[in-house]
Short mmCIF file of C-alpha atoms in Angstrom, two decimals:
data_model
loop_
_atom_site.label_atom_id
_atom_site.label_comp_id
_atom_site.label_asym_id
_atom_site.label_seq_id
_atom_site.Cartn_x
_atom_site.Cartn_y
_atom_site.Cartn_z
CA MET A 1 -15.65 4.87 16.11
CA SER A 2 -14.92 3.73 19.66
CA GLU A 3 -17.57 0.99 19.35
CA LEU A 4 -16.03 -0.13 16.09
CA LEU A 5 -12.55 -0.37 17.63
CA ARG A 6 -13.88 -2.30 20.63
CA ALA A 7 -15.61 -4.76 18.31
CA VAL A 8 -12.43 -5.22 16.32
CA TRP A 9 -10.45 -5.82 19.51
CA ARG A 10 -12.93 -8.44 20.72
CA TYR A 11 -12.57 -10.26 17.40
CA ARG A 12 -8.79 -9.88 17.18
CA HIS A 13 -8.28 -13.64 17.22
CA PHE A 14 -10.72 -13.98 14.33
CA ILE A 15 -8.72 -11.35 12.41
CA LEU A 16 -5.39 -13.08 13.07
CA SER A 17 -6.69 -16.51 12.09
CA SER A 18 -8.32 -15.06 8.95
CA VAL A 19 -5.04 -13.41 7.93
CA LYS A 20 -3.24 -16.71 8.45
CA ASN A 21 -5.82 -18.62 6.41
CA ASP A 22 -5.73 -16.00 3.68
CA LEU A 23 -1.97 -16.33 3.33
CA LYS A 24 -2.24 -20.11 3.21
CA ALA A 25 -4.93 -19.96 0.53
CA ARG A 26 -2.92 -17.53 -1.62
CA PHE A 27 0.04 -19.89 -1.86
CA ALA A 28 -1.69 -23.26 -1.73
CA ARG A 29 -0.02 -25.81 -4.05
CA SER A 30 2.80 -23.37 -4.74
CA ARG A 31 6.26 -24.77 -4.22
CA LEU A 32 7.81 -21.37 -3.58
CA GLY A 33 4.93 -20.32 -1.33
CA ALA A 34 5.42 -17.00 0.45
CA ALA A 35 8.57 -16.34 -1.57
CA TRP A 36 6.29 -15.05 -4.35
CA MET A 37 5.42 -12.07 -2.14
CA VAL A 38 9.03 -10.98 -2.59
CA LEU A 39 9.93 -12.39 -6.01
CA GLN A 40 7.16 -10.66 -7.97
CA PRO A 41 7.94 -7.05 -6.95
CA LEU A 42 11.68 -7.68 -7.08
CA ALA A 43 11.35 -9.05 -10.61
CA GLN A 44 9.55 -5.86 -11.60
CA VAL A 45 12.32 -3.79 -10.01
CA ALA A 46 14.95 -5.81 -11.87
CA ILE A 47 13.22 -5.22 -15.21
CA TYR A 48 12.99 -1.46 -14.69
CA SER A 49 16.57 -1.33 -13.40
CA VAL A 50 17.96 -3.11 -16.45
CA VAL A 51 15.93 -1.02 -18.89
CA LEU A 52 16.21 2.42 -17.26
CA SER A 53 19.24 2.46 -14.96
CA ARG A 54 21.61 3.96 -17.54
CA VAL A 55 19.07 6.60 -18.48
CA MET A 56 18.11 7.56 -14.92
CA GLY A 57 21.26 6.73 -12.98
CA ALA A 58 23.15 9.88 -13.90
CA LYS A 59 20.24 12.11 -12.94
CA LEU A 60 20.01 11.16 -9.25
CA PRO A 61 21.34 14.08 -7.20
CA GLY A 62 23.12 13.79 -3.86
CA THR A 63 24.55 10.29 -4.19
CA THR A 64 27.53 8.59 -5.82
CA ASN A 65 26.36 5.02 -5.22
CA GLN A 66 26.50 3.07 -8.48
CA TYR A 67 23.30 1.28 -7.46
CA ALA A 68 21.52 4.54 -6.59
CA TYR A 69 18.80 4.17 -9.20
CA SER A 70 18.02 0.58 -8.19
CA ILE A 71 17.81 1.65 -4.54
CA TYR A 72 15.58 4.59 -5.49
CA LEU A 73 13.36 2.26 -7.50
CA MET A 74 13.14 -0.37 -4.76
CA ALA A 75 12.23 2.29 -2.19
CA GLY A 76 9.42 3.55 -4.40
CA MET A 77 8.18 0.04 -5.14
CA LEU A 78 8.13 -0.78 -1.43
CA ALA A 79 5.73 2.11 -0.85
CA TRP A 80 3.70 1.41 -4.01
CA SER A 81 3.30 -2.33 -3.36
CA LEU A 82 1.74 -1.67 0.05
CA PHE A 83 -0.57 0.97 -1.42
CA ILE A 84 -1.70 -1.08 -4.40
CA GLU A 85 -2.31 -4.27 -2.41
CA VAL A 86 -4.42 -2.55 0.25
CA VAL A 87 -6.44 -0.62 -2.36
CA THR A 88 -7.07 -3.56 -4.67
CA ARG A 89 -7.99 -5.92 -1.82
CA SER A 90 -10.29 -3.33 -0.24
CA LEU A 91 -11.92 -2.57 -3.58
CA THR A 92 -13.44 -6.05 -3.87
CA LEU A 93 -13.47 -6.85 -0.16
CA PHE A 94 -17.22 -6.85 0.36
CA VAL A 95 -18.10 -8.38 -3.00
CA ASP A 96 -15.69 -11.26 -2.40
CA ASN A 97 -17.00 -11.84 1.12
CA GLY A 98 -20.69 -11.37 0.33
CA ASN A 99 -21.69 -14.93 1.20
CA LEU A 100 -19.77 -14.77 4.46
CA MET A 101 -21.46 -11.51 5.42
CA LYS A 102 -24.89 -13.03 4.79
CA LYS A 103 -24.40 -16.35 6.56
CA ILE A 104 -22.22 -15.58 9.59
CA TYR A 105 -22.54 -12.86 12.18
CA PHE A 106 -19.32 -11.00 12.92
CA PRO A 107 -18.34 -7.33 13.00
CA ARG A 108 -18.10 -6.29 9.37
CA ALA A 109 -15.35 -3.85 10.34
CA THR A 110 -12.97 -6.77 10.81
CA LEU A 111 -12.80 -7.34 7.04
CA PRO A 112 -10.67 -4.25 6.27
CA PHE A 113 -8.30 -5.19 9.08
CA ILE A 114 -7.89 -8.67 7.63
CA ALA A 115 -7.02 -7.16 4.25
CA VAL A 116 -4.53 -4.76 5.83
CA GLY A 117 -2.97 -7.54 7.90
CA SER A 118 -2.30 -9.67 4.83
CA ALA A 119 -0.90 -6.71 2.91
CA LEU A 120 1.38 -5.71 5.80
CA ILE A 121 2.84 -9.20 6.10
CA SER A 122 3.60 -9.21 2.37
CA ASN A 123 5.19 -5.78 2.65
CA ILE A 124 7.29 -6.76 5.65
CA PHE A 125 8.69 -9.75 3.75
CA LEU A 126 9.51 -7.42 0.86
CA PHE A 127 11.07 -4.90 3.26
CA VAL A 128 13.36 -7.56 4.78
CA ALA A 129 14.45 -8.69 1.32
CA THR A 130 15.03 -5.06 0.33
CA ILE A 131 17.24 -4.42 3.37
CA LEU A 132 19.27 -7.54 2.61
CA ILE A 133 19.82 -6.40 -0.96
CA PHE A 134 20.77 -2.90 0.18
CA THR A 135 23.34 -4.36 2.58
CA ILE A 136 24.81 -6.62 -0.11
CA VAL A 137 25.35 -3.66 -2.47
CA GLY A 138 27.01 -1.60 0.26
CA HIS A 139 24.03 0.49 1.39
CA PRO A 140 23.30 -0.67 4.97
CA PRO A 141 20.44 0.67 7.09
CA THR A 142 20.77 4.02 8.85
CA TRP A 143 18.98 5.64 11.78
CA ALA A 144 16.63 7.27 9.27
CA PHE A 145 15.04 3.85 8.76
CA LEU A 146 13.26 4.39 12.09
CA TRP A 147 10.88 6.65 10.14
CA LEU A 148 9.58 3.67 8.17
CA PRO A 149 6.91 2.44 10.65
CA LEU A 150 5.34 5.91 10.62
CA LEU A 151 5.52 6.09 6.82
CA MET A 152 3.92 2.66 6.53
CA ALA A 153 1.14 3.73 8.91
CA ILE A 154 0.41 6.83 6.82
CA ASN A 155 0.49 4.72 3.67
CA VAL A 156 -1.96 2.22 5.16
CA ALA A 157 -4.30 4.98 6.36
CA PHE A 158 -4.39 6.59 2.93
CA SER A 159 -4.72 3.36 0.93
CA LEU A 160 -7.30 1.83 3.29
CA GLY A 161 -9.34 5.03 3.35
CA LEU A 162 -9.38 5.16 -0.44
CA GLY A 163 -9.90 1.42 -0.89
CA LEU A 164 -12.66 1.17 1.68
CA LEU A 165 -14.50 4.13 0.18
CA LEU A 166 -14.30 2.61 -3.28
CA GLY A 167 -15.13 -0.84 -1.93
CA VAL A 168 -18.42 0.38 -0.51
CA ILE A 169 -19.32 2.12 -3.77
CA ASN A 170 -18.30 -0.98 -5.74
CA VAL A 171 -21.01 -2.99 -3.99
CA PHE A 172 -23.67 -0.77 -5.55
CA VAL A 173 -21.87 0.20 -8.79
CA ARG A 174 -19.71 -2.67 -10.03
CA ASP A 175 -18.15 -0.53 -12.76
CA VAL A 176 -15.95 1.06 -10.10
CA GLY A 177 -13.68 -1.97 -10.01
CA GLN A 178 -13.16 -1.90 -13.78
CA VAL A 179 -12.50 1.82 -13.86
CA MET A 180 -10.02 1.67 -10.98
CA ALA A 181 -7.95 -0.99 -12.74
CA VAL A 182 -7.18 1.63 -15.40
CA VAL A 183 -6.85 4.51 -12.93
CA LEU A 184 -4.30 2.63 -10.83
CA GLN A 185 -2.15 1.92 -13.87
CA LEU A 186 -2.16 5.61 -14.71
CA TRP A 187 -1.54 6.50 -11.07
CA PHE A 188 1.64 4.42 -11.07
CA TRP A 189 3.07 6.50 -13.90
CA VAL A 190 2.11 9.88 -12.43
CA THR A 191 3.93 8.92 -9.23
CA PRO A 192 7.74 9.34 -9.37
CA ILE A 193 8.74 5.72 -8.81
CA VAL A 194 10.66 4.77 -11.95
CA TYR A 195 11.71 8.35 -12.72
CA MET A 196 12.71 11.49 -10.81
CA PRO A 197 10.46 14.57 -10.73
CA SER A 198 13.42 16.68 -11.83
CA ILE A 199 13.39 15.20 -15.35
CA LEU A 200 9.79 16.26 -16.03
CA PRO A 201 8.80 19.46 -17.85
CA SER A 202 7.78 22.25 -15.50
CA GLY A 203 4.09 21.92 -16.34
CA PHE A 204 3.94 18.41 -14.90
CA GLY A 205 5.15 19.61 -11.52
CA ARG A 206 1.62 20.65 -10.56
CA VAL A 207 0.27 17.20 -11.41
CA ILE A 208 2.92 15.56 -9.25
CA ALA A 209 2.32 18.00 -6.39
CA ALA A 210 -1.42 17.22 -6.43
CA ASN A 211 -0.71 13.50 -6.00
CA PRO A 212 -0.90 12.56 -2.28
CA LEU A 213 0.99 9.35 -2.92
CA TYR A 214 3.98 11.35 -4.16
CA TYR A 215 4.70 12.59 -0.64
CA ILE A 216 4.55 9.07 0.74
CA VAL A 217 6.74 7.57 -1.98
CA SER A 218 9.29 10.40 -1.86
CA SER A 219 9.50 9.98 1.93
CA PHE A 220 10.36 6.30 1.48
CA GLN A 221 12.99 7.28 -1.08
CA ASN A 222 14.53 9.96 1.15
CA VAL A 223 14.79 7.53 4.05
CA LEU A 224 15.98 4.47 2.14
CA LEU A 225 18.28 6.07 -0.44
CA TYR A 226 19.61 9.22 1.21
CA GLY A 227 19.27 8.23 4.87
CA GLN A 228 17.45 11.49 5.54
CA PRO A 229 14.19 12.19 7.37
CA PRO A 230 11.18 12.94 5.16
CA ALA A 231 9.97 16.47 4.47
CA LEU A 232 7.86 16.95 7.58
CA VAL A 233 5.41 19.66 6.50
CA PRO A 234 4.02 17.95 3.36
CA LEU A 235 4.12 14.59 5.14
CA ALA A 236 2.12 16.02 8.06
CA TRP A 237 -0.53 17.36 5.68
CA THR A 238 -0.63 13.98 3.93
CA ALA A 239 -1.06 12.22 7.28
CA LEU A 240 -3.93 14.53 8.27
CA GLY A 241 -5.61 14.07 4.91
CA SER A 242 -5.20 10.29 5.13
CA ALA A 243 -6.70 10.19 8.63
CA PHE A 244 -9.64 12.30 7.47
CA LEU A 245 -10.19 10.08 4.42
CA LEU A 246 -10.06 6.97 6.59
CA ALA A 247 -12.59 8.39 9.04
CA ILE A 248 -14.97 9.33 6.20
CA ALA A 249 -14.57 5.85 4.68
CA PHE A 250 -15.42 4.06 7.94
CA LEU A 251 -18.37 6.37 8.52
CA MET A 252 -19.69 5.65 5.04
CA PHE A 253 -19.09 1.93 5.53
CA ARG A 254 -20.97 1.92 8.84
CA ARG A 255 -24.00 3.65 7.37
CA ALA A 256 -24.05 1.56 4.21
CA ALA A 257 -23.40 -1.85 5.85
CA PRO A 258 -27.07 -2.90 6.25
CA GLU A 259 -27.90 -2.04 2.64
CA MET A 260 -24.71 -3.71 1.41
CA VAL A 261 -25.78 -7.06 2.82
CA ASP A 262 -29.13 -6.83 1.00
CA VAL A 263 -27.45 -5.91 -2.31
CA LEU A 264 -24.86 -8.64 -2.03
#
């Protein structure tokens, strides 16, 4: 692991330039450019808010803010958008860069960092837009927002660990990408983002509790909506599990890298 990190550090300029080029390529010939990184998730939030705010708004405990449901939804979407972008980019990372891996020598471990860098920049733009909207509706930032860098780090560790693991498998079994497209859609709905866990029947509580992403999303919601620190014990277990998953993913990636190049 130390060798991997040293290699990544030596190629840090390559990572930064690749992130920059990736962002340029994503919004080439687009008049709104980087604004789409914010507009797309906010449009989704607006749709859910219009459709569900009257149903869900009265069920949010501990707040009298008339925009409470929209804030709750935006907090959950902020966490989800970072998760989904890192996972989906990591899932096809090696397949998409197969020609590059064959023709040019560079530390293969830089590829996940490029994907994470692009996802983080998108999420930061969305975060800034979210804070502006919160301030406009009378919900300014609080000291609890200082928890957000840690929550984002845990989110990245979990999503990159999962995405990298699946990305390696996807090189050898291409069905993984197709299956995960369905799994991620289901995962969105078993994570309390557009609804509160309190409205679910008691039997679904176990399903929610077994979802690691629930603890990340609920931490974002506690910080952004209620201005409270996250529940530390479940968050600590989630952080440990995410770190372990990430370590396993990088170990698997390191061992499989030579065979991956041949398959690609």
